[in-house]
Amino acid sequence: ASIEASSLILKCMQQILFSDKVEEPHSQILPAISRIKENPDIDISIKDLAALCGISESHFRRLFVSEMGMSPLKYKNKLRLNRSCDYLINHMLPVSRVAEIMNFDTVYSFSKFFKNEMGISPLKYVKSKHSI
């Protein structure tokens, strides 16, 4: 169990440490990337992100995937997960508070999101971190 816990912690820490270490993206999408980084917990449509960059939605999607290697939603979810891991481990906030801060409708929806991304519930993740 200790090896599994270490593996999970390493996975989360790698995401936290390397989440911003992407090659310099195309200048046209920088406003959208900045908006997502500042507020990964806030819903913003592709239409609004494209408008922020002054380009069409289809061109925005193509540029974003080309430059970032993932869709805008996946990028936002990655940042949301990284921030959630930070709140759970480094700030030692309860799962319910992290769900609230990250703008999830319920603790259940946050837990489901976390488990889908990490393969383990937030509570088990926290317990595994503290057992090392």
mmCIF file of N, CA and C in Angstrom:
data_model
loop_
_atom_site.group_PDB
_atom_site.id
_atom_site.type_symbol
_atom_site.label_atom_id
_atom_site.label_comp_id
_atom_site.label_asym_id
_atom_site.label_seq_id
_atom_site.Cartn_x
_atom_site.Cartn_y
_atom_site.Cartn_z
ATOM 1 N N ALA A 1 0.830 -1.200 0.000
ATOM 2 C CA ALA A 1 0.000 0.000 0.000
ATOM 3 C C ALA A 1 0.870 1.258 0.000
ATOM 4 N N SER A 2 2.015 1.189 0.648
ATOM 5 C CA SER A 2 2.906 2.343 0.716
ATOM 6 C C SER A 2 3.462 2.704 -0.664
ATOM 7 N N ILE A 3 3.745 1.702 -1.480
ATOM 8 C CA ILE A 3 4.248 1.958 -2.830
ATOM 9 C C ILE A 3 3.162 2.604 -3.672
ATOM 10 N N GLU A 4 1.900 2.120 -3.529
ATOM 11 C CA GLU A 4 0.787 2.718 -4.260
ATOM 12 C C GLU A 4 0.586 4.170 -3.838
ATOM 13 N N ALA A 5 0.684 4.422 -2.550
ATOM 14 C CA ALA A 5 0.516 5.794 -2.044
ATOM 15 C C ALA A 5 1.615 6.689 -2.589
ATOM 16 N N SER A 6 2.832 6.197 -2.584
ATOM 17 C CA SER A 6 3.948 6.984 -3.115
ATOM 18 C C SER A 6 3.750 7.277 -4.592
ATOM 19 N N SER A 7 3.249 6.303 -5.331
ATOM 20 C CA SER A 7 3.002 6.480 -6.756
ATOM 21 C C SER A 7 1.947 7.545 -7.002
ATOM 22 N N LEU A 8 0.875 7.524 -6.212
ATOM 23 C CA LEU A 8 -0.184 8.534 -6.353
ATOM 24 C C LEU A 8 0.329 9.926 -6.024
ATOM 25 N N ILE A 9 1.099 10.013 -4.987
ATOM 26 C CA ILE A 9 1.645 11.312 -4.584
ATOM 27 C C ILE A 9 2.579 11.833 -5.662
ATOM 28 N N LEU A 10 3.417 10.962 -6.183
ATOM 29 C CA LEU A 10 4.336 11.358 -7.250
ATOM 30 C C LEU A 10 3.561 11.844 -8.468
ATOM 31 N N LYS A 11 2.481 11.138 -8.825
ATOM 32 C CA LYS A 11 1.665 11.533 -9.973
ATOM 33 C C LYS A 11 1.096 12.938 -9.770
ATOM 34 N N CYS A 12 0.545 13.198 -8.601
ATOM 35 C CA CYS A 12 -0.043 14.511 -8.323
ATOM 36 C C CYS A 12 1.039 15.589 -8.304
ATOM 37 N N MET A 13 2.160 15.315 -7.661
ATOM 38 C CA MET A 13 3.226 16.307 -7.573
ATOM 39 C C MET A 13 3.797 16.618 -8.951
ATOM 40 N N GLN A 14 3.914 15.599 -9.812
ATOM 41 C CA GLN A 14 4.397 15.848 -11.165
ATOM 42 C C GLN A 14 3.450 16.781 -11.901
ATOM 43 N N GLN A 15 2.144 16.554 -11.714
ATOM 44 C CA GLN A 15 1.175 17.429 -12.374
ATOM 45 C C GLN A 15 1.291 18.841 -11.841
ATOM 46 N N ILE A 16 1.479 18.980 -10.548
ATOM 47 C CA ILE A 16 1.609 20.313 -9.956
ATOM 48 C C ILE A 16 2.891 20.985 -10.444
ATOM 49 N N LEU A 17 3.988 20.264 -10.407
ATOM 50 C CA LEU A 17 5.275 20.846 -10.773
ATOM 51 C C LEU A 17 5.390 21.167 -12.253
ATOM 52 N N PHE A 18 4.792 20.332 -13.094
ATOM 53 C CA PHE A 18 4.986 20.502 -14.525
ATOM 54 C C PHE A 18 3.792 21.094 -15.245
ATOM 55 N N SER A 19 2.743 21.487 -14.517
ATOM 56 C CA SER A 19 1.536 21.986 -15.172
ATOM 57 C C SER A 19 1.798 23.259 -15.962
ATOM 58 N N ASP A 20 2.736 24.070 -15.552
ATOM 59 C CA ASP A 20 3.008 25.316 -16.251
ATOM 60 C C ASP A 20 4.232 25.223 -17.157
ATOM 61 N N LYS A 21 4.842 24.055 -17.253
ATOM 62 C CA LYS A 21 6.070 23.918 -18.022
ATOM 63 C C LYS A 21 5.765 23.423 -19.431
ATOM 64 N N VAL A 22 4.899 24.156 -20.104
ATOM 65 C CA VAL A 22 4.524 23.846 -21.473
ATOM 66 C C VAL A 22 5.302 24.811 -22.353
ATOM 67 N N GLU A 23 5.647 24.371 -23.543
ATOM 68 C CA GLU A 23 6.323 25.269 -24.477
ATOM 69 C C GLU A 23 5.504 26.543 -24.617
ATOM 70 N N GLU A 24 6.153 27.630 -24.895
ATOM 71 C CA GLU A 24 5.466 28.911 -25.056
ATOM 72 C C GLU A 24 4.385 28.770 -26.126
ATOM 73 N N PRO A 25 3.131 28.927 -25.748
ATOM 74 C CA PRO A 25 2.052 28.753 -26.713
ATOM 75 C C PRO A 25 1.967 29.909 -27.700
ATOM 76 N N HIS A 26 1.231 29.664 -28.737
ATOM 77 C CA HIS A 26 0.985 30.662 -29.774
ATOM 78 C C HIS A 26 0.416 31.922 -29.127
ATOM 79 N N SER A 27 0.920 33.051 -29.516
ATOM 80 C CA SER A 27 0.531 34.307 -28.870
ATOM 81 C C SER A 27 -0.958 34.598 -28.967
ATOM 82 N N GLN A 28 -1.628 34.088 -29.989
ATOM 83 C CA GLN A 28 -3.057 34.350 -30.136
ATOM 84 C C GLN A 28 -3.887 33.719 -29.019
ATOM 85 N N ILE A 29 -3.423 32.633 -28.432
ATOM 86 C CA ILE A 29 -4.232 31.971 -27.396
ATOM 87 C C ILE A 29 -3.780 32.305 -25.974
ATOM 88 N N LEU A 30 -2.757 33.125 -25.835
ATOM 89 C CA LEU A 30 -2.269 33.486 -24.493
ATOM 90 C C LEU A 30 -3.346 34.096 -23.587
ATOM 91 N N PRO A 31 -4.226 34.965 -24.108
ATOM 92 C CA PRO A 31 -5.264 35.505 -23.217
ATOM 93 C C PRO A 31 -6.168 34.406 -22.632
ATOM 94 N N ALA A 32 -6.476 33.416 -23.440
ATOM 95 C CA ALA A 32 -7.328 32.320 -22.966
ATOM 96 C C ALA A 32 -6.589 31.469 -21.935
ATOM 97 N N ILE A 33 -5.336 31.186 -22.192
ATOM 98 C CA ILE A 33 -4.544 30.398 -21.246
ATOM 99 C C ILE A 33 -4.440 31.131 -19.912
ATOM 100 N N SER A 34 -4.199 32.420 -19.967
ATOM 101 C CA SER A 34 -4.118 33.214 -18.733
ATOM 102 C C SER A 34 -5.438 33.178 -17.977
ATOM 103 N N ARG A 35 -6.553 33.318 -18.692
ATOM 104 C CA ARG A 35 -7.867 33.300 -18.045
ATOM 105 C C ARG A 35 -8.122 31.959 -17.369
ATOM 106 N N ILE A 36 -7.797 30.868 -18.062
ATOM 107 C CA ILE A 36 -8.001 29.534 -17.498
ATOM 108 C C ILE A 36 -7.102 29.333 -16.278
ATOM 109 N N LYS A 37 -5.833 29.749 -16.370
ATOM 110 C CA LYS A 37 -4.904 29.597 -15.242
ATOM 111 C C LYS A 37 -5.361 30.392 -14.020
ATOM 112 N N GLU A 38 -5.844 31.601 -14.257
ATOM 113 C CA GLU A 38 -6.287 32.446 -13.144
ATOM 114 C C GLU A 38 -7.512 31.881 -12.450
ATOM 115 N N ASN A 39 -8.413 31.279 -13.221
ATOM 116 C CA ASN A 39 -9.690 30.813 -12.677
ATOM 117 C C ASN A 39 -10.098 29.452 -13.225
ATOM 118 N N PRO A 40 -9.366 28.380 -12.925
ATOM 119 C CA PRO A 40 -9.770 27.078 -13.456
ATOM 120 C C PRO A 40 -11.091 26.585 -12.861
ATOM 121 N N ASP A 41 -11.518 27.217 -11.786
ATOM 122 C CA ASP A 41 -12.753 26.811 -11.121
ATOM 123 C C ASP A 41 -13.994 27.484 -11.716
ATOM 124 N N ILE A 42 -13.819 28.447 -12.603
ATOM 125 C CA ILE A 42 -14.937 29.178 -13.192
ATOM 126 C C ILE A 42 -15.223 28.627 -14.587
ATOM 127 N N ASP A 43 -16.507 28.394 -14.875
ATOM 128 C CA ASP A 43 -16.880 27.942 -16.214
ATOM 129 C C ASP A 43 -16.801 29.098 -17.194
ATOM 130 N N ILE A 44 -16.151 28.855 -18.298
ATOM 131 C CA ILE A 44 -16.095 29.832 -19.383
ATOM 132 C C ILE A 44 -16.204 29.060 -20.689
ATOM 133 N N SER A 45 -17.025 29.538 -21.572
ATOM 134 C CA SER A 45 -17.281 28.811 -22.815
ATOM 135 C C SER A 45 -16.135 28.983 -23.809
ATOM 136 N N ILE A 46 -16.096 28.050 -24.754
ATOM 137 C CA ILE A 46 -15.123 28.139 -25.845
ATOM 138 C C ILE A 46 -15.384 29.422 -26.634
ATOM 139 N N LYS A 47 -16.642 29.745 -26.795
ATOM 140 C CA LYS A 47 -17.016 30.966 -27.512
ATOM 141 C C LYS A 47 -16.396 32.191 -26.845
ATOM 142 N N ASP A 48 -16.489 32.262 -25.499
ATOM 143 C CA ASP A 48 -15.917 33.396 -24.771
ATOM 144 C C ASP A 48 -14.395 33.404 -24.812
ATOM 145 N N LEU A 49 -13.788 32.226 -24.728
ATOM 146 C CA LEU A 49 -12.322 32.149 -24.805
ATOM 147 C C LEU A 49 -11.834 32.576 -26.190
ATOM 148 N N ALA A 50 -12.521 32.121 -27.218
ATOM 149 C CA ALA A 50 -12.147 32.503 -28.586
ATOM 150 C C ALA A 50 -12.303 34.009 -28.778
ATOM 151 N N ALA A 51 -13.399 34.562 -28.254
ATOM 152 C CA ALA A 51 -13.632 36.007 -28.368
ATOM 153 C C ALA A 51 -12.540 36.783 -27.635
ATOM 154 N N LEU A 52 -12.130 36.277 -26.494
ATOM 155 C CA LEU A 52 -11.062 36.902 -25.729
ATOM 156 C C LEU A 52 -9.772 36.979 -26.562
ATOM 157 N N CYS A 53 -9.579 35.981 -27.411
ATOM 158 C CA CYS A 53 -8.387 35.928 -28.259
ATOM 159 C C CYS A 53 -8.602 36.601 -29.604
ATOM 160 N N GLY A 54 -9.826 36.976 -29.901
ATOM 161 C CA GLY A 54 -10.123 37.641 -31.164
ATOM 162 C C GLY A 54 -10.086 36.732 -32.378
ATOM 163 N N ILE A 55 -10.403 35.447 -32.167
ATOM 164 C CA ILE A 55 -10.410 34.483 -33.280
ATOM 165 C C ILE A 55 -11.681 33.654 -33.230
ATOM 166 N N SER A 56 -11.948 32.915 -34.298
ATOM 167 C CA SER A 56 -13.152 32.073 -34.353
ATOM 168 C C SER A 56 -13.005 30.886 -33.403
ATOM 169 N N GLU A 57 -14.134 30.301 -33.040
ATOM 170 C CA GLU A 57 -14.114 29.140 -32.143
ATOM 171 C C GLU A 57 -13.334 27.976 -32.748
ATOM 172 N N SER A 58 -13.567 27.697 -34.018
ATOM 173 C CA SER A 58 -12.878 26.558 -34.638
ATOM 174 C C SER A 58 -11.371 26.797 -34.724
ATOM 175 N N HIS A 59 -10.984 28.009 -35.060
ATOM 176 C CA HIS A 59 -9.548 28.325 -35.118
ATOM 177 C C HIS A 59 -8.939 28.264 -33.713
ATOM 178 N N PHE A 60 -9.676 28.755 -32.733
ATOM 179 C CA PHE A 60 -9.206 28.696 -31.350
ATOM 180 C C PHE A 60 -8.973 27.253 -30.914
ATOM 181 N N ARG A 61 -9.952 26.387 -31.162
ATOM 182 C CA ARG A 61 -9.816 24.975 -30.772
ATOM 183 C C ARG A 61 -8.586 24.337 -31.427
ATOM 184 N N ARG A 62 -8.426 24.584 -32.731
ATOM 185 C CA ARG A 62 -7.275 24.003 -33.443
ATOM 186 C C ARG A 62 -5.961 24.505 -32.862
ATOM 187 N N LEU A 63 -5.854 25.810 -32.658
ATOM 188 C CA LEU A 63 -4.624 26.373 -32.090
ATOM 189 C C LEU A 63 -4.362 25.836 -30.691
ATOM 190 N N PHE A 64 -5.402 25.780 -29.878
ATOM 191 C CA PHE A 64 -5.230 25.347 -28.504
ATOM 192 C C PHE A 64 -4.709 23.911 -28.447
ATOM 193 N N VAL A 65 -5.366 23.020 -29.168
ATOM 194 C CA VAL A 65 -4.937 21.616 -29.172
ATOM 195 C C VAL A 65 -3.537 21.488 -29.751
ATOM 196 N N SER A 66 -3.264 22.228 -30.806
ATOM 197 C CA SER A 66 -1.945 22.178 -31.433
ATOM 198 C C SER A 66 -0.851 22.663 -30.484
ATOM 199 N N GLU A 67 -1.104 23.746 -29.791
ATOM 200 C CA GLU A 67 -0.093 24.347 -28.922
ATOM 201 C C GLU A 67 -0.005 23.697 -27.540
ATOM 202 N N MET A 68 -1.138 23.297 -27.005
ATOM 203 C CA MET A 68 -1.155 22.785 -25.628
ATOM 204 C C MET A 68 -1.205 21.256 -25.551
ATOM 205 N N GLY A 69 -1.500 20.608 -26.664
ATOM 206 C CA GLY A 69 -1.537 19.154 -26.686
ATOM 207 C C GLY A 69 -2.782 18.558 -26.054
ATOM 208 N N MET A 70 -3.775 19.397 -25.808
ATOM 209 C CA MET A 70 -5.033 18.935 -25.209
ATOM 210 C C MET A 70 -6.100 19.987 -25.457
ATOM 211 N N SER A 71 -7.345 19.581 -25.252
ATOM 212 C CA SER A 71 -8.455 20.514 -25.433
ATOM 213 C C SER A 71 -8.473 21.540 -24.303
ATOM 214 N N PRO A 72 -9.145 22.670 -24.516
ATOM 215 C CA PRO A 72 -9.260 23.656 -23.436
ATOM 216 C C PRO A 72 -9.895 23.068 -22.174
ATOM 217 N N LEU A 73 -10.896 22.214 -22.336
ATOM 218 C CA LEU A 73 -11.552 21.608 -21.174
ATOM 219 C C LEU A 73 -10.589 20.694 -20.422
ATOM 220 N N LYS A 74 -9.845 19.890 -21.144
ATOM 221 C CA LYS A 74 -8.873 18.998 -20.491
ATOM 222 C C LYS A 74 -7.810 19.817 -19.753
ATOM 223 N N TYR A 75 -7.366 20.899 -20.372
ATOM 224 C CA TYR A 75 -6.381 21.775 -19.733
ATOM 225 C C TYR A 75 -6.955 22.381 -18.449
ATOM 226 N N LYS A 76 -8.177 22.865 -18.532
ATOM 227 C CA LYS A 76 -8.830 23.440 -17.359
ATOM 228 C C LYS A 76 -8.971 22.392 -16.255
ATOM 229 N N ASN A 77 -9.373 21.178 -16.620
ATOM 230 C CA ASN A 77 -9.532 20.120 -15.630
ATOM 231 C C ASN A 77 -8.197 19.719 -15.006
ATOM 232 N N LYS A 78 -7.135 19.757 -15.803
ATOM 233 C CA LYS A 78 -5.800 19.450 -15.281
ATOM 234 C C LYS A 78 -5.404 20.484 -14.221
ATOM 235 N N LEU A 79 -5.622 21.750 -14.526
ATOM 236 C CA LEU A 79 -5.311 22.804 -13.555
ATOM 237 C C LEU A 79 -6.206 22.700 -12.324
ATOM 238 N N ARG A 80 -7.455 22.368 -12.548
ATOM 239 C CA ARG A 80 -8.400 22.205 -11.439
ATOM 240 C C ARG A 80 -7.956 21.064 -10.514
ATOM 241 N N LEU A 81 -7.512 19.971 -11.106
ATOM 242 C CA LEU A 81 -7.016 18.837 -10.322
ATOM 243 C C LEU A 81 -5.749 19.214 -9.562
ATOM 244 N N ASN A 82 -4.832 19.892 -10.225
ATOM 245 C CA ASN A 82 -3.588 20.308 -9.571
ATOM 246 C C ASN A 82 -3.872 21.193 -8.359
ATOM 247 N N ARG A 83 -4.749 22.148 -8.548
ATOM 248 C CA ARG A 83 -5.087 23.051 -7.454
ATOM 249 C C ARG A 83 -5.794 22.297 -6.328
ATOM 250 N N SER A 84 -6.649 21.347 -6.683
ATOM 251 C CA SER A 84 -7.341 20.537 -5.677
ATOM 252 C C SER A 84 -6.348 19.731 -4.848
ATOM 253 N N CYS A 85 -5.377 19.109 -5.519
ATOM 254 C CA CYS A 85 -4.344 18.338 -4.801
ATOM 255 C C CYS A 85 -3.581 19.246 -3.843
ATOM 256 N N ASP A 86 -3.264 20.441 -4.295
ATOM 257 C CA ASP A 86 -2.548 21.396 -3.458
ATOM 258 C C ASP A 86 -3.374 21.755 -2.220
ATOM 259 N N TYR A 87 -4.641 22.050 -2.406
ATOM 260 C CA TYR A 87 -5.502 22.391 -1.264
ATOM 261 C C TYR A 87 -5.630 21.223 -0.282
ATOM 262 N N LEU A 88 -5.731 20.005 -0.819
ATOM 263 C CA LEU A 88 -5.902 18.837 0.042
ATOM 264 C C LEU A 88 -4.642 18.522 0.847
ATOM 265 N N ILE A 89 -3.500 18.601 0.209
ATOM 266 C CA ILE A 89 -2.252 18.177 0.853
ATOM 267 C C ILE A 89 -1.511 19.335 1.511
ATOM 268 N N ASN A 90 -1.212 20.369 0.771
ATOM 269 C CA ASN A 90 -0.391 21.454 1.301
ATOM 270 C C ASN A 90 -1.147 22.384 2.242
ATOM 271 N N HIS A 91 -2.431 22.566 1.982
ATOM 272 C CA HIS A 91 -3.224 23.449 2.836
ATOM 273 C C HIS A 91 -4.087 22.669 3.827
ATOM 274 N N MET A 92 -4.102 21.345 3.654
ATOM 275 C CA MET A 92 -4.820 20.430 4.550
ATOM 276 C C MET A 92 -6.284 20.834 4.740
ATOM 277 N N LEU A 93 -6.926 21.238 3.655
ATOM 278 C CA LEU A 93 -8.335 21.603 3.712
ATOM 279 C C LEU A 93 -9.193 20.350 3.595
ATOM 280 N N PRO A 94 -10.353 20.358 4.241
ATOM 281 C CA PRO A 94 -11.262 19.213 4.101
ATOM 282 C C PRO A 94 -11.796 19.110 2.666
ATOM 283 N N VAL A 95 -12.167 17.907 2.285
ATOM 284 C CA VAL A 95 -12.672 17.650 0.935
ATOM 285 C C VAL A 95 -13.862 18.559 0.631
ATOM 286 N N SER A 96 -14.738 18.743 1.578
ATOM 287 C CA SER A 96 -15.919 19.586 1.349
ATOM 288 C C SER A 96 -15.524 21.033 1.040
ATOM 289 N N ARG A 97 -14.502 21.529 1.697
ATOM 290 C CA ARG A 97 -14.052 22.907 1.468
ATOM 291 C C ARG A 97 -13.382 23.032 0.092
ATOM 292 N N VAL A 98 -12.602 22.028 -0.287
ATOM 293 C CA VAL A 98 -11.962 22.044 -1.607
ATOM 294 C C VAL A 98 -13.027 22.015 -2.697
ATOM 295 N N ALA A 99 -14.050 21.193 -2.512
ATOM 296 C CA ALA A 99 -15.150 21.135 -3.483
ATOM 297 C C ALA A 99 -15.807 22.502 -3.625
ATOM 298 N N GLU A 100 -15.991 23.177 -2.513
ATOM 299 C CA GLU A 100 -16.595 24.510 -2.524
ATOM 300 C C GLU A 100 -15.685 25.526 -3.224
ATOM 301 N N ILE A 101 -14.417 25.541 -2.855
ATOM 302 C CA ILE A 101 -13.455 26.484 -3.444
ATOM 303 C C ILE A 101 -13.341 26.271 -4.950
ATOM 304 N N MET A 102 -13.330 25.020 -5.363
ATOM 305 C CA MET A 102 -13.151 24.709 -6.776
ATOM 306 C C MET A 102 -14.461 24.765 -7.558
ATOM 307 N N ASN A 103 -15.513 25.251 -6.903
ATOM 308 C CA ASN A 103 -16.788 25.554 -7.553
ATOM 309 C C ASN A 103 -17.528 24.325 -8.082
ATOM 310 N N PHE A 104 -17.441 23.222 -7.351
ATOM 311 C CA PHE A 104 -18.236 22.049 -7.693
ATOM 312 C C PHE A 104 -19.595 22.202 -7.031
ATOM 313 N N ASP A 105 -20.636 21.691 -7.675
ATOM 314 C CA ASP A 105 -21.989 21.806 -7.132
ATOM 315 C C ASP A 105 -22.146 21.051 -5.821
ATOM 316 N N THR A 106 -21.499 19.891 -5.730
ATOM 317 C CA THR A 106 -21.605 19.060 -4.529
ATOM 318 C C THR A 106 -20.255 18.412 -4.234
ATOM 319 N N VAL A 107 -20.112 17.925 -3.017
ATOM 320 C CA VAL A 107 -18.910 17.165 -2.648
ATOM 321 C C VAL A 107 -18.853 15.899 -3.493
ATOM 322 N N TYR A 108 -20.015 15.316 -3.738
ATOM 323 C CA TYR A 108 -20.074 14.102 -4.547
ATOM 324 C C TYR A 108 -19.510 14.357 -5.955
ATOM 325 N N SER A 109 -19.908 15.451 -6.594
ATOM 326 C CA SER A 109 -19.411 15.720 -7.953
ATOM 327 C C SER A 109 -17.906 15.973 -7.944
ATOM 328 N N PHE A 110 -17.397 16.627 -6.890
ATOM 329 C CA PHE A 110 -15.952 16.817 -6.771
ATOM 330 C C PHE A 110 -15.252 15.470 -6.597
ATOM 331 N N SER A 111 -15.773 14.638 -5.705
ATOM 332 C CA SER A 111 -15.163 13.331 -5.453
ATOM 333 C C SER A 111 -15.155 12.474 -6.716
ATOM 334 N N LYS A 112 -16.238 12.527 -7.471
ATOM 335 C CA LYS A 112 -16.327 11.764 -8.721
ATOM 336 C C LYS A 112 -15.287 12.270 -9.727
ATOM 337 N N PHE A 113 -15.189 13.590 -9.871
ATOM 338 C CA PHE A 113 -14.183 14.192 -10.761
ATOM 339 C C PHE A 113 -12.784 13.750 -10.343
ATOM 340 N N PHE A 114 -12.473 13.883 -9.045
ATOM 341 C CA PHE A 114 -11.150 13.555 -8.532
ATOM 342 C C PHE A 114 -10.820 12.087 -8.782
ATOM 343 N N LYS A 115 -11.776 11.216 -8.477
ATOM 344 C CA LYS A 115 -11.539 9.781 -8.648
ATOM 345 C C LYS A 115 -11.362 9.420 -10.117
ATOM 346 N N ASN A 116 -12.134 10.049 -10.997
ATOM 347 C CA ASN A 116 -11.973 9.787 -12.435
ATOM 348 C C ASN A 116 -10.588 10.195 -12.921
ATOM 349 N N GLU A 117 -10.062 11.279 -12.399
ATOM 350 C CA GLU A 117 -8.757 11.786 -12.826
ATOM 351 C C GLU A 117 -7.588 11.063 -12.149
ATOM 352 N N MET A 118 -7.727 10.783 -10.864
ATOM 353 C CA MET A 118 -6.613 10.232 -10.073
ATOM 354 C C MET A 118 -6.702 8.725 -9.834
ATOM 355 N N GLY A 119 -7.898 8.162 -10.013
ATOM 356 C CA GLY A 119 -8.067 6.734 -9.766
ATOM 357 C C GLY A 119 -8.268 6.397 -8.300
ATOM 358 N N ILE A 120 -8.460 7.402 -7.471
ATOM 359 C CA ILE A 120 -8.637 7.219 -6.037
ATOM 360 C C ILE A 120 -9.461 8.403 -5.517
ATOM 361 N N SER A 121 -10.232 8.157 -4.475
ATOM 362 C CA SER A 121 -11.054 9.233 -3.924
ATOM 363 C C SER A 121 -10.174 10.281 -3.238
ATOM 364 N N PRO A 122 -10.675 11.504 -3.094
ATOM 365 C CA PRO A 122 -9.877 12.532 -2.412
ATOM 366 C C PRO A 122 -9.507 12.129 -0.984
ATOM 367 N N LEU A 123 -10.426 11.518 -0.279
ATOM 368 C CA LEU A 123 -10.157 11.116 1.101
ATOM 369 C C LEU A 123 -9.067 10.047 1.163
ATOM 370 N N LYS A 124 -9.143 9.056 0.279
ATOM 371 C CA LYS A 124 -8.095 8.029 0.240
ATOM 372 C C LYS A 124 -6.754 8.645 -0.168
ATOM 373 N N TYR A 125 -6.812 9.597 -1.069
ATOM 374 C CA TYR A 125 -5.591 10.295 -1.492
ATOM 375 C C TYR A 125 -4.937 10.991 -0.297
ATOM 376 N N VAL A 126 -5.720 11.697 0.468
ATOM 377 C CA VAL A 126 -5.195 12.412 1.652
ATOM 378 C C VAL A 126 -4.648 11.414 2.656
ATOM 379 N N LYS A 127 -5.392 10.338 2.908
ATOM 380 C CA LYS A 127 -4.924 9.317 3.864
ATOM 381 C C LYS A 127 -3.627 8.683 3.394
ATOM 382 N N SER A 128 -3.516 8.425 2.089
ATOM 383 C CA SER A 128 -2.287 7.801 1.566
ATOM 384 C C SER A 128 -1.106 8.746 1.707
ATOM 385 N N LYS A 129 -1.341 10.022 1.567
ATOM 386 C CA LYS A 129 -0.287 11.025 1.715
ATOM 387 C C LYS A 129 0.211 11.079 3.163
ATOM 388 N N HIS A 130 -0.726 10.967 4.086
ATOM 389 C CA HIS A 130 -0.357 11.064 5.500
ATOM 390 C C HIS A 130 0.209 9.760 6.060
ATOM 391 N N SER A 131 0.075 8.659 5.296
ATOM 392 C CA SER A 131 0.607 7.393 5.802
ATOM 393 C C SER A 131 2.068 7.191 5.453
ATOM 394 N N ILE A 132 2.640 8.099 4.701
ATOM 395 C CA ILE A 132 4.050 7.951 4.290
ATOM 396 C C ILE A 132 4.956 8.600 5.314
#
